[in-house]
PDB file of C-alpha atoms and ligand atoms in Angstrom:
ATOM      1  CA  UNK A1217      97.964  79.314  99.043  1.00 81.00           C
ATOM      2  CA  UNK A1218      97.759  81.841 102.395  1.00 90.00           C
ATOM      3  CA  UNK A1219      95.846  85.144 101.263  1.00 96.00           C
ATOM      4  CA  UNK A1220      98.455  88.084 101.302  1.00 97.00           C
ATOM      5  CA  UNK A1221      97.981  90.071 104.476  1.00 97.00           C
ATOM      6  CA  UNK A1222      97.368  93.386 103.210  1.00 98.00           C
ATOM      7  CA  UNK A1223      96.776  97.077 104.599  1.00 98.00           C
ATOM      8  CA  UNK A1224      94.746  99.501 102.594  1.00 99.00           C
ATOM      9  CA  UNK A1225      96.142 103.157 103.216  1.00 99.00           C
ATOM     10  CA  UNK A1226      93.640 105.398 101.481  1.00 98.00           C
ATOM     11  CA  UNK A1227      91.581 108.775 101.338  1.00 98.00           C
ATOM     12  CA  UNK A1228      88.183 107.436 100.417  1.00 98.00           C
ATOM     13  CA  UNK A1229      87.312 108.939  97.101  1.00 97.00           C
ATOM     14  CA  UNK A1230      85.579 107.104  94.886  1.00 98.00           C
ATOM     15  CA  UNK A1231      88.350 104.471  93.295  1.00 98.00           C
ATOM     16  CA  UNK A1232      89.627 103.911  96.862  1.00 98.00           C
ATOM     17  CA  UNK A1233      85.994 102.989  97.411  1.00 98.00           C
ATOM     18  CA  UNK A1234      85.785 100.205  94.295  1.00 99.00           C
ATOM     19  CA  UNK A1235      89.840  99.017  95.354  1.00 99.00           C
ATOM     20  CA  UNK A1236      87.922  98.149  98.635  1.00 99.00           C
ATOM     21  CA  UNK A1237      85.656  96.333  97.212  1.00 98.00           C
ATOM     22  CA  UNK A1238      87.497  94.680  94.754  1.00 98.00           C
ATOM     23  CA  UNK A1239      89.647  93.497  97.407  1.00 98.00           C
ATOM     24  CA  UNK A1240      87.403  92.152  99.994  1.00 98.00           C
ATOM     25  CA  UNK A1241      85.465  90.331  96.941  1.00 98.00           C
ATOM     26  CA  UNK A1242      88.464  88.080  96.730  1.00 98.00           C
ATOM     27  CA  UNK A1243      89.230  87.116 100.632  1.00 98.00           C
ATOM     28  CA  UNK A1244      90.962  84.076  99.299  1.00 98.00           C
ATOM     29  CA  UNK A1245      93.499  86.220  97.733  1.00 98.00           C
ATOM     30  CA  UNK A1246      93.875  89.383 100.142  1.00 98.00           C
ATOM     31  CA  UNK A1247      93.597  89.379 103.796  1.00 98.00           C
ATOM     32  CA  UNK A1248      92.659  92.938 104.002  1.00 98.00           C
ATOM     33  CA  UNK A1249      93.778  93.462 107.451  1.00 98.00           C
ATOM     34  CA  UNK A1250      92.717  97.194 108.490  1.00 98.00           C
ATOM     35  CA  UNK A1251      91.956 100.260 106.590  1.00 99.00           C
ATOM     36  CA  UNK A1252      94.199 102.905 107.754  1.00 99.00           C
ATOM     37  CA  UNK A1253      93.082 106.636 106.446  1.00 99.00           C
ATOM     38  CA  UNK A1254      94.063 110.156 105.962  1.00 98.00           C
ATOM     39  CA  UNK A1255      93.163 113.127 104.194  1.00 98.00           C
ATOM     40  CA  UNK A1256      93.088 113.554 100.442  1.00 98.00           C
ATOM     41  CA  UNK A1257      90.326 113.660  98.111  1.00 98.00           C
ATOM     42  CA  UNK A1258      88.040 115.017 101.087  1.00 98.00           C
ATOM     43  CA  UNK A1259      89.494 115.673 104.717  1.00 98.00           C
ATOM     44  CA  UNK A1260      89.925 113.099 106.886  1.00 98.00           C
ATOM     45  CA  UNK A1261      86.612 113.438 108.644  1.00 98.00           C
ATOM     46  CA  UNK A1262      85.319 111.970 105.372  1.00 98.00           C
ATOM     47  CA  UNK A1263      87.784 109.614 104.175  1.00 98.00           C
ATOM     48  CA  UNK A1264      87.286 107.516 107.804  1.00 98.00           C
ATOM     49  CA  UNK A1265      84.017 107.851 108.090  1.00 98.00           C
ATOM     50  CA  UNK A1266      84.149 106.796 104.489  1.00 98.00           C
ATOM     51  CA  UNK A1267      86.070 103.795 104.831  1.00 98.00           C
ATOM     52  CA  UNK A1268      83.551 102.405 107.959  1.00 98.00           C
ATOM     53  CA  UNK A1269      80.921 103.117 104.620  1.00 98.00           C
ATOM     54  CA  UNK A1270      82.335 100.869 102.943  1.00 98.00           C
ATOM     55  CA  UNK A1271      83.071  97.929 105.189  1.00 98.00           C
ATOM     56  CA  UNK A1272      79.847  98.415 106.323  1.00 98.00           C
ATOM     57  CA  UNK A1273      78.523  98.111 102.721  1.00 98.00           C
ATOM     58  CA  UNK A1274      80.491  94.957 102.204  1.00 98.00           C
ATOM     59  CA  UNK A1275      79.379  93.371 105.430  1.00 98.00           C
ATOM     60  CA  UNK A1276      83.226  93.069 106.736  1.00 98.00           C
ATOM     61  CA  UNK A1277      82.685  95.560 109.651  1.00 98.00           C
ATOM     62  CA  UNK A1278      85.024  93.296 110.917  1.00 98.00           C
ATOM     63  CA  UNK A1279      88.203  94.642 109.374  1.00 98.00           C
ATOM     64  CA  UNK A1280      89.631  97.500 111.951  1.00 98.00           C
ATOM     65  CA  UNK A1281      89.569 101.387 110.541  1.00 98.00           C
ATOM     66  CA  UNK A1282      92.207 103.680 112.127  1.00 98.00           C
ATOM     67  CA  UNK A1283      92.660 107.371 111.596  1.00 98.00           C
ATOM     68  CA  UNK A1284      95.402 108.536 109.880  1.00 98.00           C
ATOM     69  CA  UNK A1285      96.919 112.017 109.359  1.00 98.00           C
ATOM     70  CA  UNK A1286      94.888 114.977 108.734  1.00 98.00           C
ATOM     71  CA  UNK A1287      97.220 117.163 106.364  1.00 98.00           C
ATOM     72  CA  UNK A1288     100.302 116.680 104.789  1.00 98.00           C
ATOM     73  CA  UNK A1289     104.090 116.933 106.103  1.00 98.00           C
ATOM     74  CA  UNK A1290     104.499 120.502 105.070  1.00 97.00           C
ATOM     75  CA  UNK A1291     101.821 121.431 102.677  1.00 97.00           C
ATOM     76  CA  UNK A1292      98.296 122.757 103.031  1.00 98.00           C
ATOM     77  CA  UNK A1293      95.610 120.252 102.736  1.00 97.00           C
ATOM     78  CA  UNK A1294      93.988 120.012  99.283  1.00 97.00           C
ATOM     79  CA  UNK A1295      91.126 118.003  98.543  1.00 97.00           C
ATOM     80  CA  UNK A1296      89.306 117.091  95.321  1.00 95.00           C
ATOM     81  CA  UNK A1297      85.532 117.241  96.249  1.00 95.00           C
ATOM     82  CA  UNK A1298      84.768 117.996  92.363  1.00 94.00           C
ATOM     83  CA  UNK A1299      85.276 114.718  91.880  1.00 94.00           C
ATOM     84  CA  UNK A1300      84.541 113.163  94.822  1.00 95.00           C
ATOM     85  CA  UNK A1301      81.489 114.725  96.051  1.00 95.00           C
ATOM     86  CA  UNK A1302      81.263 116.921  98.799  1.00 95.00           C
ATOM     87  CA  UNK A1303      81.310 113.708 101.258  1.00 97.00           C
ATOM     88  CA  UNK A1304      83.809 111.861  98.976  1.00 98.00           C
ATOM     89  CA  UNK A1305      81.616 108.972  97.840  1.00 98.00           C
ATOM     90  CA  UNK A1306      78.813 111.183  96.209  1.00 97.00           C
ATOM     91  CA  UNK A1307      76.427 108.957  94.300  1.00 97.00           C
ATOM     92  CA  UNK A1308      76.896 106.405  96.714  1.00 98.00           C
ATOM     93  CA  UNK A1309      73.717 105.986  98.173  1.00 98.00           C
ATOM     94  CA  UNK A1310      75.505 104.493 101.249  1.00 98.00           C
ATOM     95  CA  UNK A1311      73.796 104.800 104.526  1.00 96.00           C
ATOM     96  CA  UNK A1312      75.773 107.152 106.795  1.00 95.00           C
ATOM     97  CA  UNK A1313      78.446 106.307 109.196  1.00 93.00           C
ATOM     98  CA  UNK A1314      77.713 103.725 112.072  1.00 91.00           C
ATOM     99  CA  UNK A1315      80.562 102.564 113.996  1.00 94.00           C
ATOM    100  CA  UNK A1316      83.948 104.466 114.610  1.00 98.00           C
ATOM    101  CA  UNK A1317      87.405 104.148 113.929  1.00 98.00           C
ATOM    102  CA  UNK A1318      89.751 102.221 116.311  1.00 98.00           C
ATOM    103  CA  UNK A1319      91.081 104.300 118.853  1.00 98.00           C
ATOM    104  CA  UNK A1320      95.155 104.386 117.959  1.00 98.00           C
ATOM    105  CA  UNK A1321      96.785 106.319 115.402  1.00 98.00           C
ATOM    106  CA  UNK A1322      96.693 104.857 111.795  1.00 98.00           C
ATOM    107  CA  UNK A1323     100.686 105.577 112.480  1.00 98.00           C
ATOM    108  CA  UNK A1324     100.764 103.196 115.936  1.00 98.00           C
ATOM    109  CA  UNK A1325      98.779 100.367 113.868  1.00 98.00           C
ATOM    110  CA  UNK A1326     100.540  99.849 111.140  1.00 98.00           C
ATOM    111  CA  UNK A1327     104.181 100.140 113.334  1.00 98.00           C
ATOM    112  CA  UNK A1328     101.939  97.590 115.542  1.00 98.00           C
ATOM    113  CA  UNK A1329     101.267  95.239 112.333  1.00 98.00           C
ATOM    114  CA  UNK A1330     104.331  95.572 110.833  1.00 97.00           C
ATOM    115  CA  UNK A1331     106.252  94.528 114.239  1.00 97.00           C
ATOM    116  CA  UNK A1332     103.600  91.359 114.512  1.00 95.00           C
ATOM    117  CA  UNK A1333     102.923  90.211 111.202  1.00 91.00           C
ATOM    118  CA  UNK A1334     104.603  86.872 111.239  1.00 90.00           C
ATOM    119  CA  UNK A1335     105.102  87.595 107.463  1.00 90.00           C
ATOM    120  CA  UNK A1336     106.008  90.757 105.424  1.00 92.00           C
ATOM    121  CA  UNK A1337     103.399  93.322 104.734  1.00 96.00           C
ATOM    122  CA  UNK A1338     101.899  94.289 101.559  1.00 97.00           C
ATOM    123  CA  UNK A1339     100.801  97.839 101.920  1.00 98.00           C
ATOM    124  CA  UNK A1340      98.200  99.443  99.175  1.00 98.00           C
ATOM    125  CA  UNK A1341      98.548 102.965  99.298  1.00 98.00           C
ATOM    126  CA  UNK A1342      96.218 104.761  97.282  1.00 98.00           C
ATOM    127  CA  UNK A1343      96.469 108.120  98.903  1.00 98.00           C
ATOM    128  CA  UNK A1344      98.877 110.902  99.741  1.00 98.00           C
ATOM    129  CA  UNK A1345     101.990 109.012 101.389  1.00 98.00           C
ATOM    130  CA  UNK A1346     101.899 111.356 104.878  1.00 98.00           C
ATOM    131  CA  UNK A1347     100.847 107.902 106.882  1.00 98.00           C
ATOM    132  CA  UNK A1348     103.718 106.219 105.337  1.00 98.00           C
ATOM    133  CA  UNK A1349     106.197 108.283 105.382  1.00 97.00           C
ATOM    134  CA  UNK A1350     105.685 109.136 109.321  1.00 98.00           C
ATOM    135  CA  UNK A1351     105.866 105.642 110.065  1.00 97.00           C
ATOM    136  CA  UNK A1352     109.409 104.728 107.876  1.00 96.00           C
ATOM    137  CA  UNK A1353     110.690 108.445 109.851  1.00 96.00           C
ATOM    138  CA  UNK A1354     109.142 107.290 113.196  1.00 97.00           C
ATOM    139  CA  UNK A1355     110.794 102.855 112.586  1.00 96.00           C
ATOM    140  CA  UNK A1356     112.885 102.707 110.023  1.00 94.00           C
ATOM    141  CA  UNK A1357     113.817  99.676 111.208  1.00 94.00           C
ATOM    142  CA  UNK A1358     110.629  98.355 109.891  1.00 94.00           C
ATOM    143  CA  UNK A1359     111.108  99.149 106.313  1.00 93.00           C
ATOM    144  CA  UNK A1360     111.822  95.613 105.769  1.00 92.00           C
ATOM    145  CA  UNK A1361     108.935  94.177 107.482  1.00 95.00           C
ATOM    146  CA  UNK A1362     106.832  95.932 104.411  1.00 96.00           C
ATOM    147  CA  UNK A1363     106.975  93.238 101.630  1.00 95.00           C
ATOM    148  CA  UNK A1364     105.859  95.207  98.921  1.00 96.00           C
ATOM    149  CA  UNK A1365     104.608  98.624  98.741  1.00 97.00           C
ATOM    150  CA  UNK A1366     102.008  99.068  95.914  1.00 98.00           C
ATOM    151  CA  UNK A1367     101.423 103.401  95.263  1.00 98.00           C
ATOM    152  CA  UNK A1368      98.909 104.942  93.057  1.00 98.00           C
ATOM    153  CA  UNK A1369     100.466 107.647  92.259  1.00 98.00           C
ATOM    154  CA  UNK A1370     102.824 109.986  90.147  1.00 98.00           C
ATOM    155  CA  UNK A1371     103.260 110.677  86.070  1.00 98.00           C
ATOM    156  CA  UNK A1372     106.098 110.117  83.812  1.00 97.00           C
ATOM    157  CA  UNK A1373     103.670 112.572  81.428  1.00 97.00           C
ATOM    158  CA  UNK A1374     101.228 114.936  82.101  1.00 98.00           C
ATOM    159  CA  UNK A1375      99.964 115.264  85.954  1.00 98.00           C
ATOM    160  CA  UNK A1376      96.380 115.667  87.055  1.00 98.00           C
ATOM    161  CA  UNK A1377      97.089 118.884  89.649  1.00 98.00           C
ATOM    162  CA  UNK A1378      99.800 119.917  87.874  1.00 98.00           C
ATOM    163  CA  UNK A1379     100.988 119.882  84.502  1.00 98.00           C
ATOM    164  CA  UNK A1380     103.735 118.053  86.995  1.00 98.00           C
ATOM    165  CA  UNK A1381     102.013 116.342  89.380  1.00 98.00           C
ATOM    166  CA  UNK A1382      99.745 114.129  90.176  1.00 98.00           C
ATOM    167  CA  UNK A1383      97.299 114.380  93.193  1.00 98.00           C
ATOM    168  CA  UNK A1384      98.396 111.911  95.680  1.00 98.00           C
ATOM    169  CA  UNK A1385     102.479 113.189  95.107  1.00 98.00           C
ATOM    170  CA  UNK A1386     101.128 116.247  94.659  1.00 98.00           C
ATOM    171  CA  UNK A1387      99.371 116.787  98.412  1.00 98.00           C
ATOM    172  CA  UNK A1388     102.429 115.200  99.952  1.00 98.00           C
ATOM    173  CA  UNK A1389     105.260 115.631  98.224  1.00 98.00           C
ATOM    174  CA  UNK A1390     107.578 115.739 101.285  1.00 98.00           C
ATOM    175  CA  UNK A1391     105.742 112.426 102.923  1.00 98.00           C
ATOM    176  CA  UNK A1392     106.597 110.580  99.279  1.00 98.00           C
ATOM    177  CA  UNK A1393     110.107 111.251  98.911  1.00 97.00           C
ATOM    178  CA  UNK A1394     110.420 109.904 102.339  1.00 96.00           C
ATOM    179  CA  UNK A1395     108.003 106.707 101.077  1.00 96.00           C
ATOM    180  CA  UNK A1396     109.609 105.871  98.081  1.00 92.00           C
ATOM    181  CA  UNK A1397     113.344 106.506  98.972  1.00 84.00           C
ATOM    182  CA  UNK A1398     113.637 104.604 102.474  1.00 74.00           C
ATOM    183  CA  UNK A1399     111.308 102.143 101.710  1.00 67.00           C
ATOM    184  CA  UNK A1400     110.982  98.524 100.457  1.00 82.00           C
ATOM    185  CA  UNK A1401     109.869  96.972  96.617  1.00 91.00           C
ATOM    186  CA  UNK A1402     107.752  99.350  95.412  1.00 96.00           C
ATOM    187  CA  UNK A1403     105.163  98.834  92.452  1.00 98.00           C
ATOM    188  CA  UNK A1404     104.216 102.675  91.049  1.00 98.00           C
ATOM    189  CA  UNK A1405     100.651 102.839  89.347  1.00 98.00           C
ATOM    190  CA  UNK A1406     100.610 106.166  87.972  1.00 98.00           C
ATOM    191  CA  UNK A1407      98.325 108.165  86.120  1.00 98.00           C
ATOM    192  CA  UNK A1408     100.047 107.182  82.634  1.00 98.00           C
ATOM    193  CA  UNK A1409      98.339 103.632  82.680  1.00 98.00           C
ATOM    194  CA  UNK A1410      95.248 104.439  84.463  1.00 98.00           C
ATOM    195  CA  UNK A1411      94.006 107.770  83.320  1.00 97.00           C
ATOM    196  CA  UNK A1412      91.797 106.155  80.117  1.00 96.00           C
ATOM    197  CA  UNK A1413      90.773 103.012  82.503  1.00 98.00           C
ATOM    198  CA  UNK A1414      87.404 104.466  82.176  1.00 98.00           C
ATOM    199  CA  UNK A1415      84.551 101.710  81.401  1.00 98.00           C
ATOM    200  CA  UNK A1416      81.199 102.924  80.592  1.00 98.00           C
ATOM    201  CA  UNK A1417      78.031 103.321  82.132  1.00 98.00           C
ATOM    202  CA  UNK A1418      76.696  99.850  80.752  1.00 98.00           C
ATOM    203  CA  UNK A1419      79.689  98.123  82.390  1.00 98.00           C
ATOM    204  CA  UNK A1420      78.909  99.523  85.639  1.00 98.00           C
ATOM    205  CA  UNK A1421      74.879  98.758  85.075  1.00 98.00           C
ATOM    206  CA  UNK A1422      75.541  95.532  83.772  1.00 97.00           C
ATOM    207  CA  UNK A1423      76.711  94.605  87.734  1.00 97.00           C
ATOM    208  CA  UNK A1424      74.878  97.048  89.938  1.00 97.00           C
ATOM    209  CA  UNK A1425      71.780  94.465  90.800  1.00 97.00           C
ATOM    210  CA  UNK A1426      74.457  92.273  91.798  1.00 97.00           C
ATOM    211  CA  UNK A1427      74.883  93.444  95.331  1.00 98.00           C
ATOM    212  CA  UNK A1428      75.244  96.856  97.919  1.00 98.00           C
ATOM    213  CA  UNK A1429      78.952  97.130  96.763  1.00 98.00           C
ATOM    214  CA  UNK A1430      77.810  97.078  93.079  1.00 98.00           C
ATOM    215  CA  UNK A1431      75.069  99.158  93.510  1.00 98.00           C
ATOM    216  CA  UNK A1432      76.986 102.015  95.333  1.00 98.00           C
ATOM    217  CA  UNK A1433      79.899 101.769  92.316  1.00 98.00           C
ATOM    218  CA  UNK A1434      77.245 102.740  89.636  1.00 98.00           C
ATOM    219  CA  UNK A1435      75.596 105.144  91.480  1.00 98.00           C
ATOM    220  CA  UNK A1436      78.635 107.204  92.141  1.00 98.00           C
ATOM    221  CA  UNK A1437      80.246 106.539  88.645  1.00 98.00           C
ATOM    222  CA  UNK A1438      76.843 107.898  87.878  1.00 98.00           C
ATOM    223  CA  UNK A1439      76.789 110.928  89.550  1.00 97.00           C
ATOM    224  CA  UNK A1440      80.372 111.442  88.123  1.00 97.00           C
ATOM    225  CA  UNK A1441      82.675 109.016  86.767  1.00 98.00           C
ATOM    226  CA  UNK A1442      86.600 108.769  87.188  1.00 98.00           C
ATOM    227  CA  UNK A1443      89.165 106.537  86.015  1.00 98.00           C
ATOM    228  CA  UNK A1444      89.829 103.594  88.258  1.00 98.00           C
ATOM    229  CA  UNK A1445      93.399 104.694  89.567  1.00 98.00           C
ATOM    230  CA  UNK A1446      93.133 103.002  92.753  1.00 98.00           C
ATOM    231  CA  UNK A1447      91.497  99.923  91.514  1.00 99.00           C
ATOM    232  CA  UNK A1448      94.293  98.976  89.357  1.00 98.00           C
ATOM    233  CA  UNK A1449      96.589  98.127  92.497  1.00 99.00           C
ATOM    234  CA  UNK A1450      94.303  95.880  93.586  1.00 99.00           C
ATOM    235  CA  UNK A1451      93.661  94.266  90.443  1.00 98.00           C
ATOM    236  CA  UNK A1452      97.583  94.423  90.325  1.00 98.00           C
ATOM    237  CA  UNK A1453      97.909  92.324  93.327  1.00 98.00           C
ATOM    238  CA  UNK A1454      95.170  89.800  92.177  1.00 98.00           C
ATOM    239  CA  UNK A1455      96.150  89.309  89.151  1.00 98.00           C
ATOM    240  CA  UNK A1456      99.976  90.613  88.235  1.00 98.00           C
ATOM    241  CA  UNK A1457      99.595  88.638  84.910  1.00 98.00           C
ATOM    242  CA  UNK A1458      97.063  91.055  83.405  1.00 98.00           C
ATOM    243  CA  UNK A1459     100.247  93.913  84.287  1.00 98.00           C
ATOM    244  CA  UNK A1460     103.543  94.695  82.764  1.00 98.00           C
ATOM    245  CA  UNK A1461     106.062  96.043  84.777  1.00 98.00           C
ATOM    246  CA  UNK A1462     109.595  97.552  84.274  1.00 98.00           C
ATOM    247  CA  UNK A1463     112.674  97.946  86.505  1.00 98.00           C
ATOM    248  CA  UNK A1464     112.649 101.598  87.688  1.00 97.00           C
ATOM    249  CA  UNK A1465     113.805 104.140  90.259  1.00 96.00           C
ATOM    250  CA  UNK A1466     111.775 106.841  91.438  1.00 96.00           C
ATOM    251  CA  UNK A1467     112.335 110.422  92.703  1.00 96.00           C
ATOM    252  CA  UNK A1468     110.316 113.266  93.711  1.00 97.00           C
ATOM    253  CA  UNK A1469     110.892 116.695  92.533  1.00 98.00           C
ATOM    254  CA  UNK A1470     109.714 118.828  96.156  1.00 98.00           C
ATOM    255  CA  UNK A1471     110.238 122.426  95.390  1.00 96.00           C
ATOM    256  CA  UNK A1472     108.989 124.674  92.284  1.00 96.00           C
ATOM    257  CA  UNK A1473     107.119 124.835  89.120  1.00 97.00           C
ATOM    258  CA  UNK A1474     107.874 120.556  89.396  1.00 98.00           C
ATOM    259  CA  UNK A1475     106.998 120.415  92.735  1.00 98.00           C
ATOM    260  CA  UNK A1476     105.296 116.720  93.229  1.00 98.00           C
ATOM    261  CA  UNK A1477     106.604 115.798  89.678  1.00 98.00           C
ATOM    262  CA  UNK A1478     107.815 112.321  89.827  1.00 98.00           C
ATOM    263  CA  UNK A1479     111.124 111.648  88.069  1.00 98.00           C
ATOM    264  CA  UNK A1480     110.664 107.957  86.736  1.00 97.00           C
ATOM    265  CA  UNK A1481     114.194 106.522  85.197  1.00 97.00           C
ATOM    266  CA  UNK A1482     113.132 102.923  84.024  1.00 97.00           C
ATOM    267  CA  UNK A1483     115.907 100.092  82.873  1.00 96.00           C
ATOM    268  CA  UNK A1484     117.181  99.232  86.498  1.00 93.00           C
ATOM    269  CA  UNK A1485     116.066  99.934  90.126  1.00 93.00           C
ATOM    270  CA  UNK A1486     114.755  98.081  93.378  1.00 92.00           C
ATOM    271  CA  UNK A1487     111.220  99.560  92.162  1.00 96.00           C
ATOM    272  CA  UNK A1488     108.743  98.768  89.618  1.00 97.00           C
ATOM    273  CA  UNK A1489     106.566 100.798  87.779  1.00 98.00           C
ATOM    274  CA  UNK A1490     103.480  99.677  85.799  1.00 98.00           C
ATOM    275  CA  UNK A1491     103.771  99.912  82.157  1.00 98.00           C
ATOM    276  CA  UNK A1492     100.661  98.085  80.571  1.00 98.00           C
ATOM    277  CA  UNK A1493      97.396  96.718  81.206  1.00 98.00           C
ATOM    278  CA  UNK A1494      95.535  93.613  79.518  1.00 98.00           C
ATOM    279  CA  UNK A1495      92.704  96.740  80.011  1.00 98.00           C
ATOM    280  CA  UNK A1496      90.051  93.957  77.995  1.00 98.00           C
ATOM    281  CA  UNK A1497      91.105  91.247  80.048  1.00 98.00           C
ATOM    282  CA  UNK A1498      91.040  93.467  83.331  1.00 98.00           C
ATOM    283  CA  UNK A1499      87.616  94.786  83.094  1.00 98.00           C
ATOM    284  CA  UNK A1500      86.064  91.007  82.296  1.00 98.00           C
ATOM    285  CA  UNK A1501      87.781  90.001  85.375  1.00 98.00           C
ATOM    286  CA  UNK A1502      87.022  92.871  87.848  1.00 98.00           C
ATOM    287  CA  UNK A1503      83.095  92.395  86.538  1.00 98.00           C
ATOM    288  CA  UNK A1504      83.332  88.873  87.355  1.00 98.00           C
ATOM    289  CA  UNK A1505      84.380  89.018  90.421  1.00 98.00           C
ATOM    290  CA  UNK A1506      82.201  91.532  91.861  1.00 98.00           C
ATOM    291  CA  UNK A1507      79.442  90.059  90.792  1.00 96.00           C
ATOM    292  CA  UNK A1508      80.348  86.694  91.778  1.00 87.00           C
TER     293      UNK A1508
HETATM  294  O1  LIG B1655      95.379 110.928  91.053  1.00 73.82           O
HETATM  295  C1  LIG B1655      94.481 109.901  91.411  1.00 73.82           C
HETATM  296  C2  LIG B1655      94.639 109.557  92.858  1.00 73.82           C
HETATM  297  O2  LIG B1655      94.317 110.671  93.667  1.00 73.82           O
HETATM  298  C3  LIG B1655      93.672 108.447  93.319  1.00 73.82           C
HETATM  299  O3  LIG B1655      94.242 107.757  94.388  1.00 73.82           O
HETATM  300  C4  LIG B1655      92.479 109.216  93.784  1.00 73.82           C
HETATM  301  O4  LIG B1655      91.690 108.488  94.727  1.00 73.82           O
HETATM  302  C5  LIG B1655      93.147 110.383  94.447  1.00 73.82           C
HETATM  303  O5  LIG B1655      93.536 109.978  95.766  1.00 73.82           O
HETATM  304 CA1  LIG B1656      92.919 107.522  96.462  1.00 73.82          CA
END
């Protein structure tokens, strides 16, 4: 079986951080082919030089890094360095930033992958949707060269920025109603299945001898832990058995008190959204693996 050519679009942030990982642990499975960035927990200064951190960390300096967008469509920037860290991977321990990103737009190399990849596209994207959504407005065309588009992000219940809205709809509200209207199959992880994915301490200490990618997990879910959002759409594309998923279509409220509220309607749709987690089963198998 080929590994599934994948892109991760992320603001590196801690759970972008241990998606990474979790991802390049299992080459067999994922062919992560570039890490394309932008801003969103920390500005984008941080999230690339973050993401060259981490493939750095897991000895795949190999894998390409381009620079995304800086800010949203419309919006101000907001960041989320209380949870983050100031440098967005706080705790790490990670040595600083050696190398540099490539030199075209994060927007130009994922156009450029999705016109040469002799096979759809699986795109992660575990940030604010403003890289997306400028590349479906820039090629439409392409939106069915992307074979599946797997989001963290969004709430049927309570948000996380918001009582609305959660923080990756929230920063970009504009760029995701442009992702998740034009584009193709698209899995939704939102905060209603991942908030309480929140292992403890001894789970993270019970792997951290294991190697520099394990290490650099505990010491930032040391220094402050958060649920593993972003992890769980890796996971999801590793092992879709561990997930249930319903038949869904999405919209995005852009204006008002809602503003970046996600309006879920499950029972038919193109899209998917994540409804359960084998949590038990997940966490056995994430722990495995990166200590494998
Ligand atoms: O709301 C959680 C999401 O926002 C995660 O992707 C986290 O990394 C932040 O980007
Ligand atoms: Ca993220």
């Amino acid at each position: 079986m080929r590994a599934l050519p994948v892109v991760f679009d992320c603001d590196p942030g801690k759970d972008d951080a241990f998606a990474i990982f979790l991802a390049l642990a299992c080459p067999e499975a994922l062919n992560v082919l570039a890490i394309t960035t932008l801003g969103g927990n920390v500005p984008i200064e941080h999230t690339t030089g973050n993401a060259l951190r981490i493939l750095a960390a897991a000895s795949r300096t190999d894998i390409p890094v381009y620079r995304g967008c800086a800010r949203p469509m419309l919006k101000a920037l907001e960041t989320a360095e209380e949870s983050h860290g100031v440098d967005g991977l706080g705790g790490s321990g990670l040595p600083d930033v050696s190398g540099a990103p490539q030199p075209d737009h994060a927007i130009a190399a994922i156009i450029r992958m999705l016109e040469t990849c002799p096979e759809q596209l699986t795109i992660a994207a575990i940030g604010p949707l403003t890289n997306i959504a400028m590349v479906l407005i820039a090629r439409p065309d392409l939106a069915d060269k992307i074979g599946h588009l797997a989001v963290m992000g969004g709430a049927q219940g309570r948000g996380n920025m918001t009582e609305y809205a959660e923080f990756n709809i929230h920063v970009d509200p504009h760029a995701a109603h442009v992702a998740l209207s034009v584009c193709a199959p698209i899995t939704l992880v939102t905060l209603d299945t991942t908030r309480n994915l929140r292992p403890p301490m001894s789970w993270f200490e019970a792997m951290e001898h294991a190697n520099e990618p394990a290490r650099a997990l505990a010491g930032m879910w040391r220094e402050a832990p958060i649920a593993l959002y972003d992890v769980a759409v890796t996971a999801l594309l590793l092992w879709p058995e561990l997930f249930t998923l319903e038949a869904c279509t999405i919209d995005v409220v852009l204006e008002g008190e809602r503003a970046g509220q996600t309006v879920i309607t499950t029972g038919e749709g193109k899209d998917r959204l994540l409804t359960g987690i084998d949590e038990v089963a997940l966490l056995s198998r994430i722990a495995q693996t990166m200590t494998g």
